[in-house]
PDB file of C-alpha atoms and ligand atoms in Angstrom:
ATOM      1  CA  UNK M  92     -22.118  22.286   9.728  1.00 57.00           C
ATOM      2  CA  UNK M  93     -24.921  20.318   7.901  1.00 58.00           C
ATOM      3  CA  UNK M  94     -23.707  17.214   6.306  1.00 56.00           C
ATOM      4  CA  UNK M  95     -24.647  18.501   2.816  1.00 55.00           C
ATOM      5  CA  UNK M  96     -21.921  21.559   3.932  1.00 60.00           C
ATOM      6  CA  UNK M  97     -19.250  19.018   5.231  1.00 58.00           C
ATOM      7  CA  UNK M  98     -19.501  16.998   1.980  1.00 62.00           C
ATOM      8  CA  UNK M  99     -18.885  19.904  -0.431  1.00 63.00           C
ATOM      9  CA  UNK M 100     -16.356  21.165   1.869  1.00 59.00           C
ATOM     10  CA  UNK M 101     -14.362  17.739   1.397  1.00 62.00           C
ATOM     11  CA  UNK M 102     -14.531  17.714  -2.329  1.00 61.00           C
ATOM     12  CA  UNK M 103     -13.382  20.736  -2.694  1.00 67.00           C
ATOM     13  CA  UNK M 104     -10.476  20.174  -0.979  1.00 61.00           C
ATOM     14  CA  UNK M 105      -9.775  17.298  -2.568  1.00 65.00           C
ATOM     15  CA  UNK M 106     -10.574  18.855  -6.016  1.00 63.00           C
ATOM     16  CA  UNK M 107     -13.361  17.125  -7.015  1.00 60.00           C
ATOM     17  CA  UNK M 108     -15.855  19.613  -6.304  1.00 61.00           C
ATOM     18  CA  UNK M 109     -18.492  21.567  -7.154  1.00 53.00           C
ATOM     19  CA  UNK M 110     -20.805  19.437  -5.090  1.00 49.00           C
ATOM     20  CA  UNK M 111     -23.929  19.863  -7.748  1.00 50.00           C
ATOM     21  CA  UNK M 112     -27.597  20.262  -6.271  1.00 49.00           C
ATOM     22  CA  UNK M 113     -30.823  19.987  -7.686  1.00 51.00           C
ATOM     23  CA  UNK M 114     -33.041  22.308  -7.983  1.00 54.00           C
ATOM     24  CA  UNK M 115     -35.227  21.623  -5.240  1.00 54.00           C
ATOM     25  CA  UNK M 116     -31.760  21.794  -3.082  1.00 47.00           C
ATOM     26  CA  UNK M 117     -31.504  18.139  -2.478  1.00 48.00           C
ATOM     27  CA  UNK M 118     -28.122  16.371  -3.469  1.00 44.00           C
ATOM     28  CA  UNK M 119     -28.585  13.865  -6.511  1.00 42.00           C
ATOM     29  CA  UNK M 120     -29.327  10.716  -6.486  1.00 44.00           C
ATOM     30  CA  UNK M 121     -26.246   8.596  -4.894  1.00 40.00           C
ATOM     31  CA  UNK M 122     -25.313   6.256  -7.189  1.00 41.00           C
ATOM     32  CA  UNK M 123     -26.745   2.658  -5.276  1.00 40.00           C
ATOM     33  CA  UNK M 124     -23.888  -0.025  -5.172  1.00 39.00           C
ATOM     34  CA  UNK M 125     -24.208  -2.253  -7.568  1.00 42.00           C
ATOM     35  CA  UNK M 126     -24.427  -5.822  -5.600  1.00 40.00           C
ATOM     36  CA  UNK M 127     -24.205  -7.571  -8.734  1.00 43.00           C
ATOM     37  CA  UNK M 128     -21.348  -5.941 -10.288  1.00 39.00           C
ATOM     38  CA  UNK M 129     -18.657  -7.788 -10.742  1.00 36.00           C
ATOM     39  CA  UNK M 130     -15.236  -6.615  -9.028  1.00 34.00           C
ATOM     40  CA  UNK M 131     -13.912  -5.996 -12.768  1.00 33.00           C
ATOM     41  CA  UNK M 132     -16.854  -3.839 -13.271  1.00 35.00           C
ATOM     42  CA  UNK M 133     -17.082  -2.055  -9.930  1.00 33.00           C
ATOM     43  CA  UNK M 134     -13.136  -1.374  -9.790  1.00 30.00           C
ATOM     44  CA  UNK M 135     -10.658  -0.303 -12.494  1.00 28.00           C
ATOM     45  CA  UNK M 136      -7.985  -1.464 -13.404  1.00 29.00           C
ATOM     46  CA  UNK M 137      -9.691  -5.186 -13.302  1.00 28.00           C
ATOM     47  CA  UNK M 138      -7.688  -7.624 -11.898  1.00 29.00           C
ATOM     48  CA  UNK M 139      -7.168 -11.108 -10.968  1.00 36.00           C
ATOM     49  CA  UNK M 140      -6.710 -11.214  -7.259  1.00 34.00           C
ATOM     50  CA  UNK M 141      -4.660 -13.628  -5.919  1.00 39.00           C
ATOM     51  CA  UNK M 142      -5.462 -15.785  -2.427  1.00 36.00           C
ATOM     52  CA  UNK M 143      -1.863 -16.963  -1.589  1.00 35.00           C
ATOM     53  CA  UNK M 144      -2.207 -20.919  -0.597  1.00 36.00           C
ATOM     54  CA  UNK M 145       1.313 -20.439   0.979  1.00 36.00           C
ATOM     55  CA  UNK M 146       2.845 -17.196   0.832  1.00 36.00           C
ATOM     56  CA  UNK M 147       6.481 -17.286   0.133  1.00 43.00           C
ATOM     57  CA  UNK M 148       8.318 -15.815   2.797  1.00 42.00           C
ATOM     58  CA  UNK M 149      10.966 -13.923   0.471  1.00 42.00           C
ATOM     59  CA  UNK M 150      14.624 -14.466   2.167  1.00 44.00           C
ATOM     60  CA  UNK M 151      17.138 -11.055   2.272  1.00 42.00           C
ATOM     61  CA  UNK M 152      20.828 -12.350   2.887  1.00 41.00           C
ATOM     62  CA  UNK M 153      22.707  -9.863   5.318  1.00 39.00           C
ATOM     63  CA  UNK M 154      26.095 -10.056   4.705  1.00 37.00           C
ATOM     64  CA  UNK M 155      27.646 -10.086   8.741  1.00 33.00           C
ATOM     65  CA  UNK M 156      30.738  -7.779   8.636  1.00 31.00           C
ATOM     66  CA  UNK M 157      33.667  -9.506   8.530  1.00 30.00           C
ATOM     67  CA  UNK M 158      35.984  -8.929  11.249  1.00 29.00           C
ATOM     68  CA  UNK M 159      39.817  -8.371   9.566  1.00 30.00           C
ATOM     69  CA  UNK M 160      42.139 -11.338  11.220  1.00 31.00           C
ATOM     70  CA  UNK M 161      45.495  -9.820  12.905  1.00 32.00           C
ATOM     71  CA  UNK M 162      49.110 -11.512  12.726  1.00 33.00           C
ATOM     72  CA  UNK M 163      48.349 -13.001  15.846  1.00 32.00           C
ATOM     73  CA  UNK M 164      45.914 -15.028  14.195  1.00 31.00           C
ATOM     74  CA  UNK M 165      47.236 -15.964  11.352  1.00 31.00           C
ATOM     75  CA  UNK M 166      50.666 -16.722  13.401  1.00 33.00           C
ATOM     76  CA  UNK M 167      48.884 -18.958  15.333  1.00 32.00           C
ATOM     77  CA  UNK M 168      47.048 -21.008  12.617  1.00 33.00           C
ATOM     78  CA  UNK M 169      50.823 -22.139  11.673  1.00 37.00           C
ATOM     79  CA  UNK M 170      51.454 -20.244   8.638  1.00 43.00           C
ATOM     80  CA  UNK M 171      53.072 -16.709   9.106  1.00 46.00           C
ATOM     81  CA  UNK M 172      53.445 -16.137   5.074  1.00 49.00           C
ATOM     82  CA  UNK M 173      49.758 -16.795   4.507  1.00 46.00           C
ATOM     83  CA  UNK M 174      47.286 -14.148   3.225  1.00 49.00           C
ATOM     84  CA  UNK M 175      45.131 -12.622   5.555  1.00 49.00           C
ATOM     85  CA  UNK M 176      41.991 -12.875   4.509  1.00 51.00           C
ATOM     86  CA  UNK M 177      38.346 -12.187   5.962  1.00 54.00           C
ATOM     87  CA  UNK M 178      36.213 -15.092   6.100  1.00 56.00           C
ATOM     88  CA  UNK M 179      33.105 -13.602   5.209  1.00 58.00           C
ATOM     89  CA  UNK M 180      29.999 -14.727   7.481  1.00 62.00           C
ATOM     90  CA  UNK M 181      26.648 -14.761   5.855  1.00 66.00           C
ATOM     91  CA  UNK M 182      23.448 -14.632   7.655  1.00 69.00           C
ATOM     92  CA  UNK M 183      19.899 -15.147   6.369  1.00 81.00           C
ATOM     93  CA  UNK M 184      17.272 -13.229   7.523  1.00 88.00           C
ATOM     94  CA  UNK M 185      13.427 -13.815   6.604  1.00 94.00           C
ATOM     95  CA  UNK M 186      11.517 -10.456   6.897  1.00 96.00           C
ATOM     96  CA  UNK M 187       9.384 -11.027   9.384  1.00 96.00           C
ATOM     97  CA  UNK M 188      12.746 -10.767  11.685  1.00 95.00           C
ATOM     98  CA  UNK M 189      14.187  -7.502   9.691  1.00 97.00           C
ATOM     99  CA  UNK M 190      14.567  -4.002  11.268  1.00 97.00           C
ATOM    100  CA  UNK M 191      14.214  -1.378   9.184  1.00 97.00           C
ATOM    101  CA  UNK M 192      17.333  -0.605   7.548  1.00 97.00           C
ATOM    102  CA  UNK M 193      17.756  -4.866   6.787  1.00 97.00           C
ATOM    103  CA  UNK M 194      14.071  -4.502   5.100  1.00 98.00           C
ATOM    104  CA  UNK M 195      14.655  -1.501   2.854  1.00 98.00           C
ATOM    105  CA  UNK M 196      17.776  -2.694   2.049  1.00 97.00           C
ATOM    106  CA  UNK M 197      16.226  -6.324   1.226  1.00 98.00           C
ATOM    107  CA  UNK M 198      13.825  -4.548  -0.702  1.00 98.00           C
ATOM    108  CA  UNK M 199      16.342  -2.893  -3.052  1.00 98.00           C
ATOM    109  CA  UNK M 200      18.132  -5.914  -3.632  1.00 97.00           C
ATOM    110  CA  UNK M 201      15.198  -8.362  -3.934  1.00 98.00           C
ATOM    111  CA  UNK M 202      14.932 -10.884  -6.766  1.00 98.00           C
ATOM    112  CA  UNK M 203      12.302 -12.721  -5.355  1.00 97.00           C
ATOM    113  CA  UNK M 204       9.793 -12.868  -8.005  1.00 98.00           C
ATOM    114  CA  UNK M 205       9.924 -12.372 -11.820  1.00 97.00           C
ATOM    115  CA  UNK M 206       9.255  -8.215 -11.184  1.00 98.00           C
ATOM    116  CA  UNK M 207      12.532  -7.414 -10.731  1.00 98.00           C
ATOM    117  CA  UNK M 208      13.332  -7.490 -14.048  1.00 96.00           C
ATOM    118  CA  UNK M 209      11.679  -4.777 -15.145  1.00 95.00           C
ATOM    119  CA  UNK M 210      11.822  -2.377 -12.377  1.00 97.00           C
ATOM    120  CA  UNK M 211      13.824   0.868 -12.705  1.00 97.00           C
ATOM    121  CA  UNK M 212      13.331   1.353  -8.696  1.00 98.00           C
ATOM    122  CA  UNK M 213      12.005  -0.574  -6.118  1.00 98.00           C
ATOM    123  CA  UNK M 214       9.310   1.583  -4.130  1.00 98.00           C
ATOM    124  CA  UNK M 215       9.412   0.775  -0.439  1.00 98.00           C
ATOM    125  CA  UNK M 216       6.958   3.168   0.639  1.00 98.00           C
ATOM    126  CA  UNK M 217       6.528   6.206   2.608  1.00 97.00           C
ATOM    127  CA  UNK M 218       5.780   8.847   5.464  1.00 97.00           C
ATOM    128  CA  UNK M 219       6.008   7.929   8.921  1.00 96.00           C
ATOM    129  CA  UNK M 220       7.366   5.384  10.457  1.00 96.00           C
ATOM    130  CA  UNK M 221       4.835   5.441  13.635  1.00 96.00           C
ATOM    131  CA  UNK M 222       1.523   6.658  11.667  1.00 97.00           C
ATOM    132  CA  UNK M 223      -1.666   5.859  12.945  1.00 97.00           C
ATOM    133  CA  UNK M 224      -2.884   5.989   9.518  1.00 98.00           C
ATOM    134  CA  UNK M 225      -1.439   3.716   6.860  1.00 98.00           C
ATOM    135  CA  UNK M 226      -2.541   3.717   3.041  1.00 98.00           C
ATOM    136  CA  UNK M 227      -2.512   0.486   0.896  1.00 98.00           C
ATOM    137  CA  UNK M 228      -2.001   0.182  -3.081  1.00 97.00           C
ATOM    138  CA  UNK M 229      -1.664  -1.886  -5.692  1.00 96.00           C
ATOM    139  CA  UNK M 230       1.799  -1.689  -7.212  1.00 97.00           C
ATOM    140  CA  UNK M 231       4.074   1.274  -8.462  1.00 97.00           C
ATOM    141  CA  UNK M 232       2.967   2.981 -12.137  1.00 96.00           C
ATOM    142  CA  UNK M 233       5.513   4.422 -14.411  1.00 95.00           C
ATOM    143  CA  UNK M 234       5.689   7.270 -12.464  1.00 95.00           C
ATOM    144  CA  UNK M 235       6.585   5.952  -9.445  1.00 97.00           C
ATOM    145  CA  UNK M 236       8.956   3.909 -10.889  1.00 98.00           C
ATOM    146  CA  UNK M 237      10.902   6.381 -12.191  1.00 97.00           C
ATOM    147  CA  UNK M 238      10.721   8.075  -8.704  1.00 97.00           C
ATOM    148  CA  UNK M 239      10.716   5.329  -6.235  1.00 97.00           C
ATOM    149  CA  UNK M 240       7.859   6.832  -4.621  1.00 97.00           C
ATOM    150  CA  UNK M 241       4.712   5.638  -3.925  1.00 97.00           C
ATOM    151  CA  UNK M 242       1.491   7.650  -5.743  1.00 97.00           C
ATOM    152  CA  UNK M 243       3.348  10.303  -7.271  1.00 95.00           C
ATOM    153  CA  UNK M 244       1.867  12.093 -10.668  1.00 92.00           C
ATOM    154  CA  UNK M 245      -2.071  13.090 -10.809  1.00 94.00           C
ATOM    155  CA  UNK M 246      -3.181   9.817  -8.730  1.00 94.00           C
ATOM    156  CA  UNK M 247      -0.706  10.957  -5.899  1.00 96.00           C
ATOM    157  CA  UNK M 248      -1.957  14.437  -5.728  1.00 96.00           C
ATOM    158  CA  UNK M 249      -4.973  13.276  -5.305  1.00 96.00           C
ATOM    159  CA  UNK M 250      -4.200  11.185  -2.282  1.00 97.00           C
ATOM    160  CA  UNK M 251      -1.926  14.013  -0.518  1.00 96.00           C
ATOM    161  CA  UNK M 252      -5.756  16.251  -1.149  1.00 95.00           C
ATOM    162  CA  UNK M 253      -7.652  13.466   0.074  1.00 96.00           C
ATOM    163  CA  UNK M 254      -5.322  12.895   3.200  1.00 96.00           C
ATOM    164  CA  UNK M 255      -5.610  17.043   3.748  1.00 95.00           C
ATOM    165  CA  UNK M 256      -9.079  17.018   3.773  1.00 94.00           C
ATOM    166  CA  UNK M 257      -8.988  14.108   6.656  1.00 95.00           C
ATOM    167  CA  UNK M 258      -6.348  16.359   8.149  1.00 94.00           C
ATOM    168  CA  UNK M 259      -3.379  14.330   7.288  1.00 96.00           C
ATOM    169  CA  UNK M 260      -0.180  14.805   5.222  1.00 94.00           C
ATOM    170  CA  UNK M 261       1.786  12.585   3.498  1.00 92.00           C
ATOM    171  CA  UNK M 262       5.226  11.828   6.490  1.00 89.00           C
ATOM    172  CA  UNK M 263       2.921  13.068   8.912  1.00 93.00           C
ATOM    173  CA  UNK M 264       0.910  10.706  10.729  1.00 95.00           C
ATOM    174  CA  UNK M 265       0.110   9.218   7.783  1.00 97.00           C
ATOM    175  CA  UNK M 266       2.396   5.963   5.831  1.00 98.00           C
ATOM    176  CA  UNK M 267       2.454   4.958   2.613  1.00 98.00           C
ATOM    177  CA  UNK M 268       3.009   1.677   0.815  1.00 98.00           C
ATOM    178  CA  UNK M 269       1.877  -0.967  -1.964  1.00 98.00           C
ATOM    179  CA  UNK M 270       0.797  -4.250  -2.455  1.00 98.00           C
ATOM    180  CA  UNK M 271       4.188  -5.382  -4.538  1.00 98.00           C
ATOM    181  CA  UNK M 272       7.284  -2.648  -4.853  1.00 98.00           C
ATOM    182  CA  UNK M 273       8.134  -3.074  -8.358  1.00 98.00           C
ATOM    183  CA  UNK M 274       6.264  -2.234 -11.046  1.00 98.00           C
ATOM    184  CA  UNK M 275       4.149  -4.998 -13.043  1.00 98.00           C
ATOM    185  CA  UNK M 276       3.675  -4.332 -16.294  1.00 97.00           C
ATOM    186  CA  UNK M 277       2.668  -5.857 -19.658  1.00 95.00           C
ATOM    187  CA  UNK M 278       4.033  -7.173 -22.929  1.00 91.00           C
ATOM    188  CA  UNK M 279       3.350  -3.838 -23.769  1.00 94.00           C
ATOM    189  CA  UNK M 280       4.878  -1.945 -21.124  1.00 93.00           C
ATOM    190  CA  UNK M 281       1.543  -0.679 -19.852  1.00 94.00           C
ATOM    191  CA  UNK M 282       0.707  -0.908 -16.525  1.00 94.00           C
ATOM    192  CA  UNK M 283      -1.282  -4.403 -14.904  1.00 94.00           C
ATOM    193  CA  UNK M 284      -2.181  -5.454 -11.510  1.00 92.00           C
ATOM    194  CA  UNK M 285       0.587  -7.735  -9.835  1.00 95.00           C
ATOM    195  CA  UNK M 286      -0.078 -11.704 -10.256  1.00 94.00           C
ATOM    196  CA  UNK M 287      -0.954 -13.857  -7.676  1.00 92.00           C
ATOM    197  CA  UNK M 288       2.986 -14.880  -7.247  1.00 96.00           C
ATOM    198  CA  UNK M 289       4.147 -11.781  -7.303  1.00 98.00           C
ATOM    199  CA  UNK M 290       1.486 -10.636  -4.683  1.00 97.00           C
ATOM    200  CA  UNK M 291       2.232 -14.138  -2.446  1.00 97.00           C
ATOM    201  CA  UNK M 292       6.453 -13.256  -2.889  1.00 98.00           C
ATOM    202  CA  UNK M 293       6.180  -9.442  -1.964  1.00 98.00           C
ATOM    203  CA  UNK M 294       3.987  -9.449   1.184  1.00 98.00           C
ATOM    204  CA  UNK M 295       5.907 -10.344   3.526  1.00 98.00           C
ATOM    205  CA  UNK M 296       8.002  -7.331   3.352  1.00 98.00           C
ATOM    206  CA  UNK M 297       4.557  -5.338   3.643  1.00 98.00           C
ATOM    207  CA  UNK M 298       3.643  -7.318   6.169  1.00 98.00           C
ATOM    208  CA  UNK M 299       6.535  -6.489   8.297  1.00 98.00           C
ATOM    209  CA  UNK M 300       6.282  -2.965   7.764  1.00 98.00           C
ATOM    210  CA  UNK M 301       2.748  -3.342   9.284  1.00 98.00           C
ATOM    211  CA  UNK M 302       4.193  -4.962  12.083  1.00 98.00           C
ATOM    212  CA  UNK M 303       6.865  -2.263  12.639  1.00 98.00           C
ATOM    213  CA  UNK M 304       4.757   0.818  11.922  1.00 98.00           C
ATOM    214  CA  UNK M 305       1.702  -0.930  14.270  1.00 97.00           C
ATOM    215  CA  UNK M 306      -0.687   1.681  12.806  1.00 98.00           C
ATOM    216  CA  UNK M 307      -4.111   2.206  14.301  1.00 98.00           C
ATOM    217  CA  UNK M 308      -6.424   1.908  10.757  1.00 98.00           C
ATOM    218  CA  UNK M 309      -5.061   0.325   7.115  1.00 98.00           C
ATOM    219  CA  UNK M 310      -7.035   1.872   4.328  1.00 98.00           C
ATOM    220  CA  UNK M 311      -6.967  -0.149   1.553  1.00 97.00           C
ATOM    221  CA  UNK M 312      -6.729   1.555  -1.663  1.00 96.00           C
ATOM    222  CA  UNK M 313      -8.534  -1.163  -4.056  1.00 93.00           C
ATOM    223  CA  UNK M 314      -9.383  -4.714  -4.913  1.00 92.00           C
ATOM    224  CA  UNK M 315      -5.799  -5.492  -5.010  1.00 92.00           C
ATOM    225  CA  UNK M 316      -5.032  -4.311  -1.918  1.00 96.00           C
ATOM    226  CA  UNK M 317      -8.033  -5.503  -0.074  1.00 96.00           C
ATOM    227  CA  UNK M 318      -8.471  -8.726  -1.647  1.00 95.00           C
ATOM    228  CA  UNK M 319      -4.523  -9.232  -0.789  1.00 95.00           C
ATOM    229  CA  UNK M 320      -4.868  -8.280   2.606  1.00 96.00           C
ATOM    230  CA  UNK M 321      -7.994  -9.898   3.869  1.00 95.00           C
ATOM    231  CA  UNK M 322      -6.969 -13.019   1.653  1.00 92.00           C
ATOM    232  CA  UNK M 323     -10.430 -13.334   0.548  1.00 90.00           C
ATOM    233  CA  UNK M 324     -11.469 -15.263  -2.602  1.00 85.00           C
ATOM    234  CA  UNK M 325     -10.989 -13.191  -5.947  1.00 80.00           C
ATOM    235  CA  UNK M 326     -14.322 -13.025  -6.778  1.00 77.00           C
ATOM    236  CA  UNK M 327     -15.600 -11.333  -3.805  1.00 81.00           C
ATOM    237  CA  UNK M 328     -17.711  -8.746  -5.176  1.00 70.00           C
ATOM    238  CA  UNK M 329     -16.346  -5.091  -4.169  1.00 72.00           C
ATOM    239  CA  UNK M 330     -19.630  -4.575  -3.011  1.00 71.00           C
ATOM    240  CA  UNK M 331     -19.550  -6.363  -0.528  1.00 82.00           C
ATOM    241  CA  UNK M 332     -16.131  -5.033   0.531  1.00 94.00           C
ATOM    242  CA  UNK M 333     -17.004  -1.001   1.214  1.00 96.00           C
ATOM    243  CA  UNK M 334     -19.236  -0.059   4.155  1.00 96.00           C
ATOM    244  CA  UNK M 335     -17.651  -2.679   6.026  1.00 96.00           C
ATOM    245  CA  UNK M 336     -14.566  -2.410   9.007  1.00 97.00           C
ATOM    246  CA  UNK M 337     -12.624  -5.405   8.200  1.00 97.00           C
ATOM    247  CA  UNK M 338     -10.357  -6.524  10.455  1.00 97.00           C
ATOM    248  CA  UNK M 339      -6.854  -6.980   9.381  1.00 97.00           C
ATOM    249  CA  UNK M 340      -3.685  -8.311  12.104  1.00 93.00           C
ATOM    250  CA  UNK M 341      -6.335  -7.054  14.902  1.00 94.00           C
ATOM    251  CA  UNK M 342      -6.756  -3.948  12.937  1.00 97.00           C
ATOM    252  CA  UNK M 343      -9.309  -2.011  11.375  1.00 98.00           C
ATOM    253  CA  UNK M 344      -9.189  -1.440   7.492  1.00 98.00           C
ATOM    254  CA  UNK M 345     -11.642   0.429   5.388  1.00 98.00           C
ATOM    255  CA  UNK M 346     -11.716  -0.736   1.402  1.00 97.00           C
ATOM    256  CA  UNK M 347     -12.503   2.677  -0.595  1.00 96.00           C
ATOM    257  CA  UNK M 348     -11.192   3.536  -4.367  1.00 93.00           C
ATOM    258  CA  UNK M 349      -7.826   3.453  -5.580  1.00 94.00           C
ATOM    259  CA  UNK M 350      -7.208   7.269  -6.437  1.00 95.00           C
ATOM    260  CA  UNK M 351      -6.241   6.324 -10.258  1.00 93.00           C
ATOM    261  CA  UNK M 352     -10.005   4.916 -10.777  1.00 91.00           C
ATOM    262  CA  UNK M 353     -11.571   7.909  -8.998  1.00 93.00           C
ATOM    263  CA  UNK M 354      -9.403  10.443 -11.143  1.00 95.00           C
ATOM    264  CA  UNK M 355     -11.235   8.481 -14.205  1.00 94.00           C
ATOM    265  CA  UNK M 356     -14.733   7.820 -12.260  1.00 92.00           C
ATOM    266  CA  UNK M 357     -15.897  10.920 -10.389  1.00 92.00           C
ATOM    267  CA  UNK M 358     -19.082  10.498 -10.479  1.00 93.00           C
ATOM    268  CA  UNK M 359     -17.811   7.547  -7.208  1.00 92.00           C
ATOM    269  CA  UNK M 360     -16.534  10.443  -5.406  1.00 91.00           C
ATOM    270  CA  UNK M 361     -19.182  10.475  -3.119  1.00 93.00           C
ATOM    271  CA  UNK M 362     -18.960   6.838  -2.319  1.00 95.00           C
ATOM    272  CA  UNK M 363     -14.754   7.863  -1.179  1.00 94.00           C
ATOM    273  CA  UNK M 364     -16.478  10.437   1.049  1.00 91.00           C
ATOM    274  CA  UNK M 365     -17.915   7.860   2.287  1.00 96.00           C
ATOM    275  CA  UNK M 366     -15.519   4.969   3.091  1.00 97.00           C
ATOM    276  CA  UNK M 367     -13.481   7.720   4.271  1.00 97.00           C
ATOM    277  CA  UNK M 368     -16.013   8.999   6.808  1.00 97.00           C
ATOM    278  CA  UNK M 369     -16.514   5.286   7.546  1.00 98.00           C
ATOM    279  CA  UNK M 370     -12.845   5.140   8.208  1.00 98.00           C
ATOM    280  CA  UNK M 371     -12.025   8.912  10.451  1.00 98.00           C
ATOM    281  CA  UNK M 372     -15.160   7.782  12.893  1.00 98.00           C
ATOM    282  CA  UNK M 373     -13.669   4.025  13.184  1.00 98.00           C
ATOM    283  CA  UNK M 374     -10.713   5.481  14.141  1.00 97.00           C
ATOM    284  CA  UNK M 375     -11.974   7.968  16.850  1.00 96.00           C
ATOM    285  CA  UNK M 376     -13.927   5.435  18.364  1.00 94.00           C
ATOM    286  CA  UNK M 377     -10.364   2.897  18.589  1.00 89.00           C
ATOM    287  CA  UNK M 378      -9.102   2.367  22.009  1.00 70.00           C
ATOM    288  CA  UNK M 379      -5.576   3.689  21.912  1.00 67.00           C
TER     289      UNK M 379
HETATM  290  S1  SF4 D 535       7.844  -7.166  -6.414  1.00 94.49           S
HETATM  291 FE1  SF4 D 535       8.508  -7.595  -4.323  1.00 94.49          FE
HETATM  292  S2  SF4 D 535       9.042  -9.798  -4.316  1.00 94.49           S
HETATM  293 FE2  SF4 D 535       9.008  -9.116  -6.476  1.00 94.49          FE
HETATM  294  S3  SF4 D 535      11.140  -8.518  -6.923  1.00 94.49           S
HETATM  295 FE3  SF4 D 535      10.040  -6.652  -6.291  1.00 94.49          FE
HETATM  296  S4  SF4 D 535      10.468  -6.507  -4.077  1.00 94.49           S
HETATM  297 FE4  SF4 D 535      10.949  -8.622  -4.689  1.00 94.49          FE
END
């Protein structure tokens, strides 16, 4: 199949075809990347990205179980008519130590920046737990609020088309998560990117799911997520991110388009085609 053929077959399938020709056959012009464009002009929503100086290694308290004291106990601390009671032990736990369940169930509980206030859910992420192929965002939207799912709504559909057409599918080979796991909004209510404390307080429990998931690529899904992950300065034009296999915790990640802006920029879908080709022949070519 020609590479003109491949490319129409991919945006169709992830509904952003007809691929339109010109006359003469040829494909139009691709749009050049703009190496003086601004990351606020090149990605939407704009953002401030944050370089953490010293992430903040957000702290979950496990409560140990208690273990009930018998009569025998109690008899022999000298008081027979005293209460039994269960001294309860508390343990702290920084993320980078957490299984599983003590992460999710940090996550639900976490007051660790100024988010949690506003959150409905927390979204911990998605899909499965030993993917090869994990997918980065920003921060949950209204919708996924609500849900406690990452990219649900149009933006999510999207992303479960674009992860058919590489022959993925969202719990299958293929994980989920954000930047931050509650929502940032404005004084409006309106969706914003995440601050640079909020960013610098949440990553650590991404961080460990990295760590326990050990996938083979990270896609990053925007300047949030890129910029957050590669800790590189804020006004690192976007341009210079895409085309590019970064290396992330010994990984490969690919920077491409955060669904949301392609859904209201398709003329860039070709440019997703791609970072995403970029990304399917880094990952054949990994050593696994
Ligand atoms: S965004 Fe992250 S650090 Fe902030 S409250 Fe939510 S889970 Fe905790």
């Amino acid at each position: 199949m020609s590479e003109l053929s491949r490319r129409g077959v991919f945006l169709d399938e992830i509904g952003l075809g007809p691929l339109w020709l010109r006359r003469d056959g040829g494909l139009p012009e691709a749009e050049p990347i703009d190496a003086d464009a601004t990351p606020q002009q090149a990605f939407a929503p704009a953002i401030e990205i944050p370089v953490a100086e010293s992430p903040v290694e957000a702290e979950a308290v496990v409560q140990a179980q208690s273990v009930p004291l018998n009569n025998a106990a109690v008899s022999a601390w000298g008081d027979d008519d005293a209460p039994v009671t269960s001294p309860v032990t508390t343990t702290t736990v920084l993320p980078a130590a957490m299984d599983w369940r003590q992460l999710q169930k940090a996550v639900a509980g976490c007051t660790a920046c100024g988010l949690c206030r506003g959150r409905k859910n927390t979204v911990f992420g998605v899909g499965d737990n030993k993917a090869k192929w994990l997918f980065i965002g920003e921060g949950p939207g209204r919708n996924e609020d609500i849900q406690g799912e990452p990219f649900v709504g149009p933006a999510g559909k999207l992303l479960d088309n674009i992860l058919l057409a590489m022959g993925l599918k969202r719990g299958e080979n293929a994980y989920i998560a954000n930047i931050v796991k509650c929502r940032p909004t404005d004084g409006t209510g309106r969706d914003r990117p995440p601050a640079a404390d909020e960013v610098a307080a949440c990553l650590p429990y991404l961080q460990r799911q990295i760590e326990l998931i050990q996938p083979t690529i990270l896609v990053a899904l925007g300047k949030t997520a890129a910029l957050s992950l590669l800790g590189l300065d804020p006004a690192t034009p976007v341009s210079k991110l895409r085309g590019t296999v970064h290396r992330y915790a010994d990984r490969p990640l690919v920077v491409t388009y955060h669904p949301a802006y392609l859904l209201r920029q398709l003329a860039d879908k070709g440019k997703v085609w791609s970072d995403l080709c970029l990304a399917m022949s880094t990952y054949a070519n990994v050593d696994r």
